[in-house]
Coordinates of C-alpha atoms in Angstrom, one line a residue:
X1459 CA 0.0 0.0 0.0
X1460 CA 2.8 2.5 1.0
X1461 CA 4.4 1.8 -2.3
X1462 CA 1.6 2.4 -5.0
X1463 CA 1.3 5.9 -2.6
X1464 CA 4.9 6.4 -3.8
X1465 CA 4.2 5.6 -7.4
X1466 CA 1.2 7.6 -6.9
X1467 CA 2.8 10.6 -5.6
X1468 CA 5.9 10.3 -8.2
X1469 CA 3.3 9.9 -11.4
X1470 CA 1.9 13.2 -9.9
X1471 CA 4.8 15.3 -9.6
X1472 CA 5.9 14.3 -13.1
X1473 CA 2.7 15.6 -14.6
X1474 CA 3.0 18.8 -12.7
X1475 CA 6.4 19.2 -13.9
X1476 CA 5.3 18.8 -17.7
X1477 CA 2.2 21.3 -17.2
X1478 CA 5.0 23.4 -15.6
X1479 CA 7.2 23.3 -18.6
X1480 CA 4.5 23.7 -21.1
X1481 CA 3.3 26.7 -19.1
X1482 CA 7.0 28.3 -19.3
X1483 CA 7.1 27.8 -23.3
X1484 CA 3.8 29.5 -24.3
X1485 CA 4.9 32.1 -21.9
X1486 CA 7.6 32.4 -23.6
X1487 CA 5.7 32.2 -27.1
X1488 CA 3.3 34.5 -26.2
X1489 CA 5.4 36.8 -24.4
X1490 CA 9.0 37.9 -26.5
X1491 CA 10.1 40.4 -23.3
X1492 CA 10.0 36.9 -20.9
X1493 CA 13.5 35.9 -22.0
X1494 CA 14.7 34.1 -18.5
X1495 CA 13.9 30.3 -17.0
X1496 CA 13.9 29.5 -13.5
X1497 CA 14.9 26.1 -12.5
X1498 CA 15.4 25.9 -9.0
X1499 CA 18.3 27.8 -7.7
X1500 CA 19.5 28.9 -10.8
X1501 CA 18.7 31.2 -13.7
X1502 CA 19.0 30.0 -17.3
X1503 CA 18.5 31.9 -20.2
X1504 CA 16.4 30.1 -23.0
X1505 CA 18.4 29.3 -26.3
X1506 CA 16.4 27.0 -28.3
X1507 CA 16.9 23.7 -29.1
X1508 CA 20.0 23.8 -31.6
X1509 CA 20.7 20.4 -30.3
X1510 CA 17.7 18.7 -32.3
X1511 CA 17.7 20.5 -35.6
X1512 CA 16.7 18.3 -38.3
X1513 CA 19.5 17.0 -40.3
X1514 CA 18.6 18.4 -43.5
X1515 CA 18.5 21.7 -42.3
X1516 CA 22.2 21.3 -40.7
X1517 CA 23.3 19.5 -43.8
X1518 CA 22.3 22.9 -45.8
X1519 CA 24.2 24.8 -43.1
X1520 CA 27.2 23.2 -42.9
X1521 CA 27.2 23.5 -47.2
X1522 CA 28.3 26.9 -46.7
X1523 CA 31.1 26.7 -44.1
X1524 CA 34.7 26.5 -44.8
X1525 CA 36.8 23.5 -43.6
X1526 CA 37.7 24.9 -40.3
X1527 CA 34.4 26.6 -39.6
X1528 CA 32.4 22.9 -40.3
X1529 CA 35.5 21.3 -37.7
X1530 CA 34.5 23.5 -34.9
X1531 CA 30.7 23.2 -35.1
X1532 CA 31.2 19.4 -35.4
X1533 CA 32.9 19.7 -31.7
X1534 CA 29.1 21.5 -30.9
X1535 CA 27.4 18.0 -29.6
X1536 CA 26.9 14.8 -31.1
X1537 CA 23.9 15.4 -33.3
X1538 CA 26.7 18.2 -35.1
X1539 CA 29.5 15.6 -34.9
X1540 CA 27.0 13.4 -37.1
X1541 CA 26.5 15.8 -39.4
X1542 CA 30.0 16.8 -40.7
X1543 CA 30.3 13.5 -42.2
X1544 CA 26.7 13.8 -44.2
X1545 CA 26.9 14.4 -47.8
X1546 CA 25.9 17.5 -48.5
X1547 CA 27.8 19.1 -45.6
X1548 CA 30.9 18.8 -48.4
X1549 CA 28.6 20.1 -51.2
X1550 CA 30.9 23.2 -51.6
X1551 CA 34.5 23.1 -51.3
X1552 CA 36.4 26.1 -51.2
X1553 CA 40.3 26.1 -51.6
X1554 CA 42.4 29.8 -50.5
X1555 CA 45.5 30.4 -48.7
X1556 CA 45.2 28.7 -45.6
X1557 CA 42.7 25.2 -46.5
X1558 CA 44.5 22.2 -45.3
X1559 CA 47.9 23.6 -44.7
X1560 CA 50.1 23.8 -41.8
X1561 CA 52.8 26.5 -40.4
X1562 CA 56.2 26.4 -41.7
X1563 CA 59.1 28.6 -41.6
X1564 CA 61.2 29.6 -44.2
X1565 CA 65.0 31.3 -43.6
X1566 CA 63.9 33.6 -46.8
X1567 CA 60.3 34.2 -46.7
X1568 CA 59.4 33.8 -42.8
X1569 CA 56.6 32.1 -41.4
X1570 CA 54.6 30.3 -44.0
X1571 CA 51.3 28.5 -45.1
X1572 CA 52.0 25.3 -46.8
X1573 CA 49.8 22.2 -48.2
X1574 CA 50.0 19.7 -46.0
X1575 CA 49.7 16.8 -48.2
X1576 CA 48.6 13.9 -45.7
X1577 CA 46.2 16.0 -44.8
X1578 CA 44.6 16.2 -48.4
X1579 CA 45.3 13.1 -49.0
X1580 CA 43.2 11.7 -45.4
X1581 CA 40.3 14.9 -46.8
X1582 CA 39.9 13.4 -50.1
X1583 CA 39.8 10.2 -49.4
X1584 CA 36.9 10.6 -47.2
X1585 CA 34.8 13.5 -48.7
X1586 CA 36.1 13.5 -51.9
X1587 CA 33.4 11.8 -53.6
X1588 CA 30.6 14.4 -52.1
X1589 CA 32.1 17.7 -53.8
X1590 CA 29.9 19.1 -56.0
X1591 CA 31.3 22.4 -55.9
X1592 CA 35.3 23.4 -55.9
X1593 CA 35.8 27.0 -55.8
X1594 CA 39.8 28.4 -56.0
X1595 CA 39.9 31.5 -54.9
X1596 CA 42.6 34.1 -55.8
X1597 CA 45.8 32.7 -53.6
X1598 CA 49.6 33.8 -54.5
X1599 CA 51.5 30.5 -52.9
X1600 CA 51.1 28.8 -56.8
X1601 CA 52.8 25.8 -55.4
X1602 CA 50.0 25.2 -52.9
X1603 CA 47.6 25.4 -55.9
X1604 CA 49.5 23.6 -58.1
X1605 CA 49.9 20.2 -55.8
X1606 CA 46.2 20.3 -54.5
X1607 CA 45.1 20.7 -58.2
X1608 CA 47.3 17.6 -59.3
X1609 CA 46.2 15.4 -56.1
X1610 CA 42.4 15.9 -57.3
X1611 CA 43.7 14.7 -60.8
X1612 CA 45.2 11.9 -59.5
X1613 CA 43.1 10.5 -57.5
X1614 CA 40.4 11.4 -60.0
X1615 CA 42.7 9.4 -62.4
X1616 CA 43.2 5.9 -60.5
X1617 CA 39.4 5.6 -60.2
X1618 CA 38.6 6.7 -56.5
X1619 CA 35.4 8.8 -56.7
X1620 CA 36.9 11.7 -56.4
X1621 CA 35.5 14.4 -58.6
X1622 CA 33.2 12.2 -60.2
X1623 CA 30.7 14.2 -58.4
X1624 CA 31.9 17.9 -59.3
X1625 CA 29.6 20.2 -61.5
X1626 CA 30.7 23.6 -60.9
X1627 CA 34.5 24.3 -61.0
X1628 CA 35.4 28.3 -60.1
X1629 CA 38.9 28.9 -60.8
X1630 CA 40.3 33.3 -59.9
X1631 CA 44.0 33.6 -60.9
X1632 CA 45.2 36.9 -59.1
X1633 CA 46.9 38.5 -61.5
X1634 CA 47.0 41.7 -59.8
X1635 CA 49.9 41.1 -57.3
X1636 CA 51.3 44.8 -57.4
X1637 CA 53.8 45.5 -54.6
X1638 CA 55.5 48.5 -53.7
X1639 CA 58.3 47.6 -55.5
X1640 CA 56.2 46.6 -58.7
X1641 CA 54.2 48.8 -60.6
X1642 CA 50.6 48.4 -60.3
X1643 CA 50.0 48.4 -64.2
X1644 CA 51.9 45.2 -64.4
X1645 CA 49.5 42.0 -64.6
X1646 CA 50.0 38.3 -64.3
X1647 CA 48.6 35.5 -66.0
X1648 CA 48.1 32.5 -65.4
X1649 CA 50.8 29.7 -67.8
X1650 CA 53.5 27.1 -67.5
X1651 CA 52.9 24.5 -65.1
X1652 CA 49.7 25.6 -63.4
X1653 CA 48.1 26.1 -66.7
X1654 CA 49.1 22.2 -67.2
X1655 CA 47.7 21.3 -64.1
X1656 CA 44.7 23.5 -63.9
X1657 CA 44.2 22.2 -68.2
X1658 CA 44.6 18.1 -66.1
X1659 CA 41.9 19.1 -63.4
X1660 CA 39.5 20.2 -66.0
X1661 CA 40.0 16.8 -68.3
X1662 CA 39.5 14.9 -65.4
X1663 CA 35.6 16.5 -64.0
X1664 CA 33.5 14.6 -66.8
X1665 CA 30.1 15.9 -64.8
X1666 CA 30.8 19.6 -65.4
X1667 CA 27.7 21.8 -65.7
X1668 CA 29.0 25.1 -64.8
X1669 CA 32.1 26.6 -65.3
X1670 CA 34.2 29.6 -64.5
X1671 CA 37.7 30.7 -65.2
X1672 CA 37.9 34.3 -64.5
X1673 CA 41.0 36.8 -65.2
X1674 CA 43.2 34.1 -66.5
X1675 CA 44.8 36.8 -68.9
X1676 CA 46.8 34.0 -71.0
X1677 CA 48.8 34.9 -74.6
X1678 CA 47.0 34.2 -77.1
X1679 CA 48.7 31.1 -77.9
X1680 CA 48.1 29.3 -75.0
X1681 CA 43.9 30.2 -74.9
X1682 CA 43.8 28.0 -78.1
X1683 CA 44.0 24.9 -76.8
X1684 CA 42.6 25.9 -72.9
X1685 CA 39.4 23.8 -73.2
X1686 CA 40.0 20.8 -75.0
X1687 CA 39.9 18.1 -72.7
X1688 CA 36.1 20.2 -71.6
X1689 CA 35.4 19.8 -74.9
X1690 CA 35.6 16.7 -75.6
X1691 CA 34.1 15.6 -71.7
X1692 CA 31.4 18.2 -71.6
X1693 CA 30.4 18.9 -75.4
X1694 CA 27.0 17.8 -74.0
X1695 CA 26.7 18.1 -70.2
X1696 CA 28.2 22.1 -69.9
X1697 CA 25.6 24.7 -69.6
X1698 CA 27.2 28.1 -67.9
X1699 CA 29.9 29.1 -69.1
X1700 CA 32.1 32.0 -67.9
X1701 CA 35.4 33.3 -69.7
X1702 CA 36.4 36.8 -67.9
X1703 CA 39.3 37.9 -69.5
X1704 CA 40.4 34.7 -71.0
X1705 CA 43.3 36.4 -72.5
X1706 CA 45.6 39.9 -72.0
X1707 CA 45.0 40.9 -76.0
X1708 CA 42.4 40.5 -78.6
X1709 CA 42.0 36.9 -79.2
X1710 CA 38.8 35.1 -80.5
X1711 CA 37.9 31.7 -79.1
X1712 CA 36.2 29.3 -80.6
X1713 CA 35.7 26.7 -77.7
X1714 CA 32.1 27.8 -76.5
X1715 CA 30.6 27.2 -80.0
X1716 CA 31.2 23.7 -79.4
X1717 CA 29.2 23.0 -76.3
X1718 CA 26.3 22.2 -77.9
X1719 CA 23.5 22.6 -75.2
X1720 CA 25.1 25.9 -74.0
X1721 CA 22.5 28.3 -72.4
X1722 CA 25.0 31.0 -70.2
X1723 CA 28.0 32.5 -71.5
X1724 CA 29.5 35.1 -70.6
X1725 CA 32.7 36.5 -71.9
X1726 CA 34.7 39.7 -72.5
X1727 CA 34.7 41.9 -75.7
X1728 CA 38.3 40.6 -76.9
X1729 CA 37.6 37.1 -77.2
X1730 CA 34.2 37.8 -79.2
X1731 CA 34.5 37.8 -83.2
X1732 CA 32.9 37.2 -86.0
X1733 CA 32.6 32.8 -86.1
X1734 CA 32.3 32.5 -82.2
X1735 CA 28.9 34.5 -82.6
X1736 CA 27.8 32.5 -86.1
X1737 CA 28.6 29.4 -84.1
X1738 CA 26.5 30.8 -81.1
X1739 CA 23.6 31.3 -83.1
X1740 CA 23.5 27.8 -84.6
X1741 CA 23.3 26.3 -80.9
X1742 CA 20.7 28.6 -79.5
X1743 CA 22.0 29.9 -77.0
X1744 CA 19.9 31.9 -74.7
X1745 CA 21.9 34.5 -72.9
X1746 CA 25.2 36.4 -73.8
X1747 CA 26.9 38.3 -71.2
X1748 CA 29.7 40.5 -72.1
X1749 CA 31.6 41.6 -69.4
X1750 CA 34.2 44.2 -68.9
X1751 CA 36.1 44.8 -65.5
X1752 CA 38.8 46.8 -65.0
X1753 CA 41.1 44.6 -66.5
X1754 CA 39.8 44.4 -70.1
X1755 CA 41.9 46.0 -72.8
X1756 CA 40.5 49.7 -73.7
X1757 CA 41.2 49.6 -77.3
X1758 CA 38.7 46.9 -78.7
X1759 CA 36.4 47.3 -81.5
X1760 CA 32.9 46.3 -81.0
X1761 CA 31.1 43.6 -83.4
X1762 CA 30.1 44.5 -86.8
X1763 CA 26.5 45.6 -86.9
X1764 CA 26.2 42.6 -89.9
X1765 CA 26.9 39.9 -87.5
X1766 CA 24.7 41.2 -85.1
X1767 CA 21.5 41.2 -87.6
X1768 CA 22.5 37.7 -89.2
X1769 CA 22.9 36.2 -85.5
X1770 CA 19.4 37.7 -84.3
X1771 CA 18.0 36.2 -87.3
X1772 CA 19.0 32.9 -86.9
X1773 CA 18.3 32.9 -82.9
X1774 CA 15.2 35.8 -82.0
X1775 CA 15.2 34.7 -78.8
X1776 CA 18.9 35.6 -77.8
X1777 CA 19.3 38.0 -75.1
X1778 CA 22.6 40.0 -74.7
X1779 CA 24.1 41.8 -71.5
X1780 CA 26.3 44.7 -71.0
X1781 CA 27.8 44.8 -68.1
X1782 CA 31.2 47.0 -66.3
X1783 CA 32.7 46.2 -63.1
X1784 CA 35.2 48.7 -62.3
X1785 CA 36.6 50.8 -59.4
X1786 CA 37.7 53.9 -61.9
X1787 CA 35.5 55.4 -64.3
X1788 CA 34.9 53.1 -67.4
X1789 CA 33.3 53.7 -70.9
X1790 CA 30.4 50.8 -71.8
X1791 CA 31.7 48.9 -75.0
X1792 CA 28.7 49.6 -77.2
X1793 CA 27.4 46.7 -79.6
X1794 CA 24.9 48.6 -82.2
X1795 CA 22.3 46.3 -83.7
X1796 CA 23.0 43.9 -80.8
X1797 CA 19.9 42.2 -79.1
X1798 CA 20.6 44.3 -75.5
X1799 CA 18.0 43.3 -72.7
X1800 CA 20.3 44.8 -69.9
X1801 CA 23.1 47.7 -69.3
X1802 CA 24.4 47.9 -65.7
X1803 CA 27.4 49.6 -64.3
X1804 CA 28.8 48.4 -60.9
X1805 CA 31.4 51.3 -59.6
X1806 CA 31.2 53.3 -57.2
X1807 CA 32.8 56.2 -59.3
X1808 CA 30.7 55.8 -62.4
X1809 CA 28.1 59.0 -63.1
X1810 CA 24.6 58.2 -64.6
X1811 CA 24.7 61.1 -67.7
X1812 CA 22.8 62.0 -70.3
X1813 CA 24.6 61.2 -72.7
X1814 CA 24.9 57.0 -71.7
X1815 CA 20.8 57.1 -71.2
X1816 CA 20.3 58.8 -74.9
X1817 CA 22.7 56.0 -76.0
X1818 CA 20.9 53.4 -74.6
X1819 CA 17.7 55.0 -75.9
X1820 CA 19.1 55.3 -79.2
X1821 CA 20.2 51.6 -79.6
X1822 CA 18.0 49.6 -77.9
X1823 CA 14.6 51.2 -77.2
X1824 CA 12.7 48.6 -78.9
X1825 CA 14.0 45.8 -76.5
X1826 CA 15.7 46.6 -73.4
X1827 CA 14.8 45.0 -70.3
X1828 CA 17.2 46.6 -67.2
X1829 CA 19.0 49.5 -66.3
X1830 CA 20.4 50.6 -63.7
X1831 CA 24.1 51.1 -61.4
X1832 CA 24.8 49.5 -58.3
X1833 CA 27.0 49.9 -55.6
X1834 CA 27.1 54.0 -53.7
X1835 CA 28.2 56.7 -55.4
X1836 CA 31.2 58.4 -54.3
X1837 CA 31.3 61.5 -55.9
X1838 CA 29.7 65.4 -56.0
X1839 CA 25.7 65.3 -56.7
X1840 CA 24.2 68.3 -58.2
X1841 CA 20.8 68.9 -56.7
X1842 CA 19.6 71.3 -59.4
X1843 CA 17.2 70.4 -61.5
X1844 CA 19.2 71.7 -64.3
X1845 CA 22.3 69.8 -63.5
X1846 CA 20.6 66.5 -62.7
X1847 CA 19.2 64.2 -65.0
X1848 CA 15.6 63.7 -63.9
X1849 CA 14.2 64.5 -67.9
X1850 CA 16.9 61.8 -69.6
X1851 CA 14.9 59.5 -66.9
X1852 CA 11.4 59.9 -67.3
X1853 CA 12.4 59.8 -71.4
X1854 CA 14.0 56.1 -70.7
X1855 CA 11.1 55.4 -69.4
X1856 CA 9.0 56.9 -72.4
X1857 CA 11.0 55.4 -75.2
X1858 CA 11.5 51.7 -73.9
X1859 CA 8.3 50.1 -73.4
X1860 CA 9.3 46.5 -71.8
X1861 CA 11.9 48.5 -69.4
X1862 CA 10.4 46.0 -66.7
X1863 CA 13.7 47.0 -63.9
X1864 CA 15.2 50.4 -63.4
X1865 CA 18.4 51.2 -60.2
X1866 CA 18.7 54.4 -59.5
X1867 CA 21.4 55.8 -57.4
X1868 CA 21.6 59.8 -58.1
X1869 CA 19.6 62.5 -56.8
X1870 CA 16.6 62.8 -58.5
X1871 CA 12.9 64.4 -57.0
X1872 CA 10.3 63.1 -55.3
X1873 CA 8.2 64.7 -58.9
X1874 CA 10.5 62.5 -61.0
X1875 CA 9.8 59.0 -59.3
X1876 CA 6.0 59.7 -59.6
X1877 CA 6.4 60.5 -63.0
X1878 CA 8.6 57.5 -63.8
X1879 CA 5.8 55.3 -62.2
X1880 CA 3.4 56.7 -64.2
X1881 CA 4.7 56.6 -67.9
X1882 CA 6.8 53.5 -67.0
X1883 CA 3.4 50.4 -67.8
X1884 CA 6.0 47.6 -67.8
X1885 CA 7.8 48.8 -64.3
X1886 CA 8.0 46.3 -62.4
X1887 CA 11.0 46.4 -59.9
X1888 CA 12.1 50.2 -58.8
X1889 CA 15.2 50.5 -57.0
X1890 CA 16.1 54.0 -55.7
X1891 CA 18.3 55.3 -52.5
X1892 CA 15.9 57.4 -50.1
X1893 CA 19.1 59.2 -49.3
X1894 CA 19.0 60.2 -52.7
X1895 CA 15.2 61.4 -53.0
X1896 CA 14.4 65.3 -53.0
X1897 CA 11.4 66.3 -51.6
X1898 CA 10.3 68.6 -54.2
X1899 CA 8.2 69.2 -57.3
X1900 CA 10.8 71.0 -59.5
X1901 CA 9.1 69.9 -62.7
X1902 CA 7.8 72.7 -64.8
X1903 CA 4.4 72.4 -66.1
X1904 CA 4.3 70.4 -69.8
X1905 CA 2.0 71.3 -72.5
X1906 CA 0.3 67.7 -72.4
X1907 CA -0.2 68.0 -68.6
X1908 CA -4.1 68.7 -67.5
X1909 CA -4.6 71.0 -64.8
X1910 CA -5.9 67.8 -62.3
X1911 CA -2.4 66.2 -62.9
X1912 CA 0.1 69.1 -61.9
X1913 CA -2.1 69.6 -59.0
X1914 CA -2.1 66.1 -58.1
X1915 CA 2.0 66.1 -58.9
X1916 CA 2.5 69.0 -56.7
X1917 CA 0.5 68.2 -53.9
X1918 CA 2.1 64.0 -53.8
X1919 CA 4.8 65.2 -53.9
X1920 CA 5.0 66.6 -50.6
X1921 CA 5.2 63.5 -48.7
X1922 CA 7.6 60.4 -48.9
X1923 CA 4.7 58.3 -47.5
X1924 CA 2.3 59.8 -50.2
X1925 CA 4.6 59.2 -53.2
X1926 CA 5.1 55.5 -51.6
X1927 CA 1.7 55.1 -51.8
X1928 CA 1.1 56.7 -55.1
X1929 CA 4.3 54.3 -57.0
X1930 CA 2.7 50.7 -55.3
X1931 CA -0.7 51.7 -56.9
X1932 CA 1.0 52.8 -60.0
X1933 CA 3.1 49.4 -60.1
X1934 CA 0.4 47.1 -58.7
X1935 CA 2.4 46.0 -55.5
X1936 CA 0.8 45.4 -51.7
X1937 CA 4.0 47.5 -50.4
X1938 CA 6.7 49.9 -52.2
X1939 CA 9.2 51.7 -50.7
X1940 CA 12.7 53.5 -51.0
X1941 CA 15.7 51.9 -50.0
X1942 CA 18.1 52.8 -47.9
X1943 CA 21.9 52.7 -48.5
X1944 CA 22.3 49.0 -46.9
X1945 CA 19.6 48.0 -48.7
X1946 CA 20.6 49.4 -52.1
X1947 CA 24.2 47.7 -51.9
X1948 CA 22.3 43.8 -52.1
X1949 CA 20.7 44.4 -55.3
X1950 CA 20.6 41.8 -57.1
X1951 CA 19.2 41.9 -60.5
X1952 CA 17.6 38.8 -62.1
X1953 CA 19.1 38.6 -65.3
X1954 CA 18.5 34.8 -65.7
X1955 CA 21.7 33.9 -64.6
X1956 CA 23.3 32.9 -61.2
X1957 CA 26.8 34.6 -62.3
X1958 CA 25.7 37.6 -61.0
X1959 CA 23.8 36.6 -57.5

């Protein structure tokens, strides 16, 4: 009898311990300020329960931490511990300066980072197989690049998994590695034996899909045969590909006219010509990005306005992409008669004139898409409406009918945006800085403007919240506003392509 009034009493107390707990977490549910716990004489602050996160949502995490970020949340519990040997923890692998290399001193150089080969060897041999991903970033110890590019090929080679798996290979050469003692308009490119081994690597990934060598600045001689062994792999698998300043001079290349099921490219100015875009056409590609950065030659000649017309007849549904991506002011390599869907400038030191917007009005009104610069602006902005270029705006907007995406980054009125919104019917992403927005209806009356529509200008645009109002109606969103400065630096255009994400 005594006992089952033990049991009894035990059974009890558990149950008010479980209402107790269940009380606590709705408390805390309901009530964000209630932040603290109290279990007997101590005070414990609530964390949540990292400890039982599904493993698919860990797996996802640990996909984007580098080696030695993944090795210390492994030490986190066991459940973490589990985790770091799951596939798709290694879906990304991400080689720089310091991955999988130890400390050693040199009597010339000093302390340095270099590959510790049992250490690579041990790494792929056990998550080898799960890469999907391999991303080089720019490094300057070559030799460190150069062995851990050759132990991938060999291994690849004698048939143990590794790479079998890979679909996206990034490959950066830095070949801006000015000094003080060297002058900074001196650049490096990428030959010799790291071109062999980096040429090995590639012949040795047969499941590429994406891929991306970016300011290898080779001669001319040696970009001839860079992508043989890819084409003879990948003539049907490759999708993306991406050639940033393949070579220092003007050099055609032939190689992405071979990929047959080729949707991306994107490539700079001097390595276009004349037979890479017929062969283009004949394979159907969808988007063509030409990219210049502040490494592309200046003196190139853009494509002859006959190649243009005979490639958009044989493939209407090409889109092409002018892009610049430069610290210093950079002039846009124009392409007349060229399908252009998109023109953005990324600098920081890049002005918006009127001269670029009547260009772009000019040459492709009939079928541009996006416009726009990212990144702040750091230099003097006029707030004038004379100086500032509020009218070449509003007339982009007039004279290209499917502009669907418009960045703005320079002052213009609060007068302006509500007039963008209004004449702009295909508008469907506005991006401006509130930083940049004048409060003000600077506009003088127009001979097509009613007397009900000045007033109505003039009196919205005497309010931010007004005009916020005004541009979601006019753009049929739930919610539009103005950006601020943080805000404005993520932009992200969708231009069908991830290169750019």
């Amino acid at each position: 009898m005594y006992t089952y009034r033990c049991l009894k009493c035990m059974y009890i107390n558990t149950l008010n311990m479980d209402l107790q707990n269940e009380e606590n977490i709705k408390t805390l549910i309901k009530n964000p300020k209630v932040k603290l716990l109290r279990t007997g004489r101590t005070t414990v602050k609530y964390k949540g329960d990292w400890n039982n996160l599904p493993d698919l949502l860990l797996e996802n995490i640990f996909s984007f931490l580098d080696i030695g970020a993944k090795h210390n949340a492994s030490k986190t519990c066991r459940l973490w511990n589990s985790v770091f040997n799951l596939p798709y923890s290694w879906h990304t692998f991400v080689f720089d300066d310091t991955t999988l290399t130890r400390r050693k001193f040199n009597y010339y150089s000093g302390w340095q980072y270099m590959l510790d080969h049992l250490r690579v060897q041990m790494c792929l041999q056990s998550i080898g197989r799960y890469v999907k991903v391999l991303v080089f970033k720019p490094i300057t110890n070559f030799y460190n690049l150069y062995e851990f590019m050759n132990m991938i090929s060999f291994y690849a080679e004698h048939g143990q998994g590794v790479g079998s798996r890979i679909s996206t290979l990034q490959y950066t050469f830095p070949c801006n590695m000015a000094t003080s003692r060297i002058d900074e308009s001196v650049l490096y490119g990428t030959g010799g034996k790291l071109l062999e081994a980096l040429k090995r690597l590639m012949g040795n990934l047969p499941s590429l899909v994406r891929l991306e060598l970016i300011d290898l600045m080779l001669d001319n001689d040696d970009a001839q045969t860079l992508l043989d062994q890819v084409c003879f792999y990948c003539c049907t698998t490759l999708r993306t590909l991406v050639l940033v300043n393949t070579t220092k001079y003007v050099c055609q290349l032939l190689h992405p006219g071979a990929f047959i099921n080729l949707q991306i490219l994107v490539i700079s100015p001097q390595n276009l010509g004349s037979d890479l875009l017929l062969m283009l056409s004949q394979i159907k590609l969808s988007h063509l990005h030409i990219l210049q950065n502040r490494y592309t030659p200046i003196d190139i000649e853009p494509m002859n306005s006959f190649d243009w017309k005979h490639c958009v007849k044989t493939n209407p549904t090409l889109k092409v992409h002018l892009r610049v991506e430069s610290i210093r002011e950079r002039q846009i390599l124009w392409q007349p008669s060229s399908p252009v869907s998109s023109i953005i400038y990324k600098s920081p030191n890049m002005r918006m004139s009127t001269e670029i917007l009547n260009k772009a009005i000019e040459l492709y009104s009939d079928r541009l898409l996006t416009f726009g610069y990212l990144e702040l602006p750091k230099f003097y902005q006029p707030s004038s409406f004379k100086e500032r270029i509020d009218t070449t705006l509003v007339n982009l907007v007039q004279f290209c009918p499917k502009l669907d995406t418009l960045m703005i980054r320079e002052k213009i009125s609060t007068c302006t945006l509500l007039l963008i919104s209004y004449y702009g019917h295909s508008l469907k992403c506005l991006h401006v800085r509130r930083n940049a927005v004048i409060l003000r209806c600077d506009w003088p009356r127009q001979n097509d403007w009613s007397d009900e529509f000045y007033r109505w200008l003039k009196k919205s645009s005497t309010s931010y919240e007004i005009v916020e109002e005004e541009i979601s109606l006019s753009l049929g969103l739930d919610k539009w506003s103005m950006l601020s400065d943080q805000d404005f630096k993520r932009i992200s255009p969708q231009l069908y392509s991830s290169f750019y994400k």
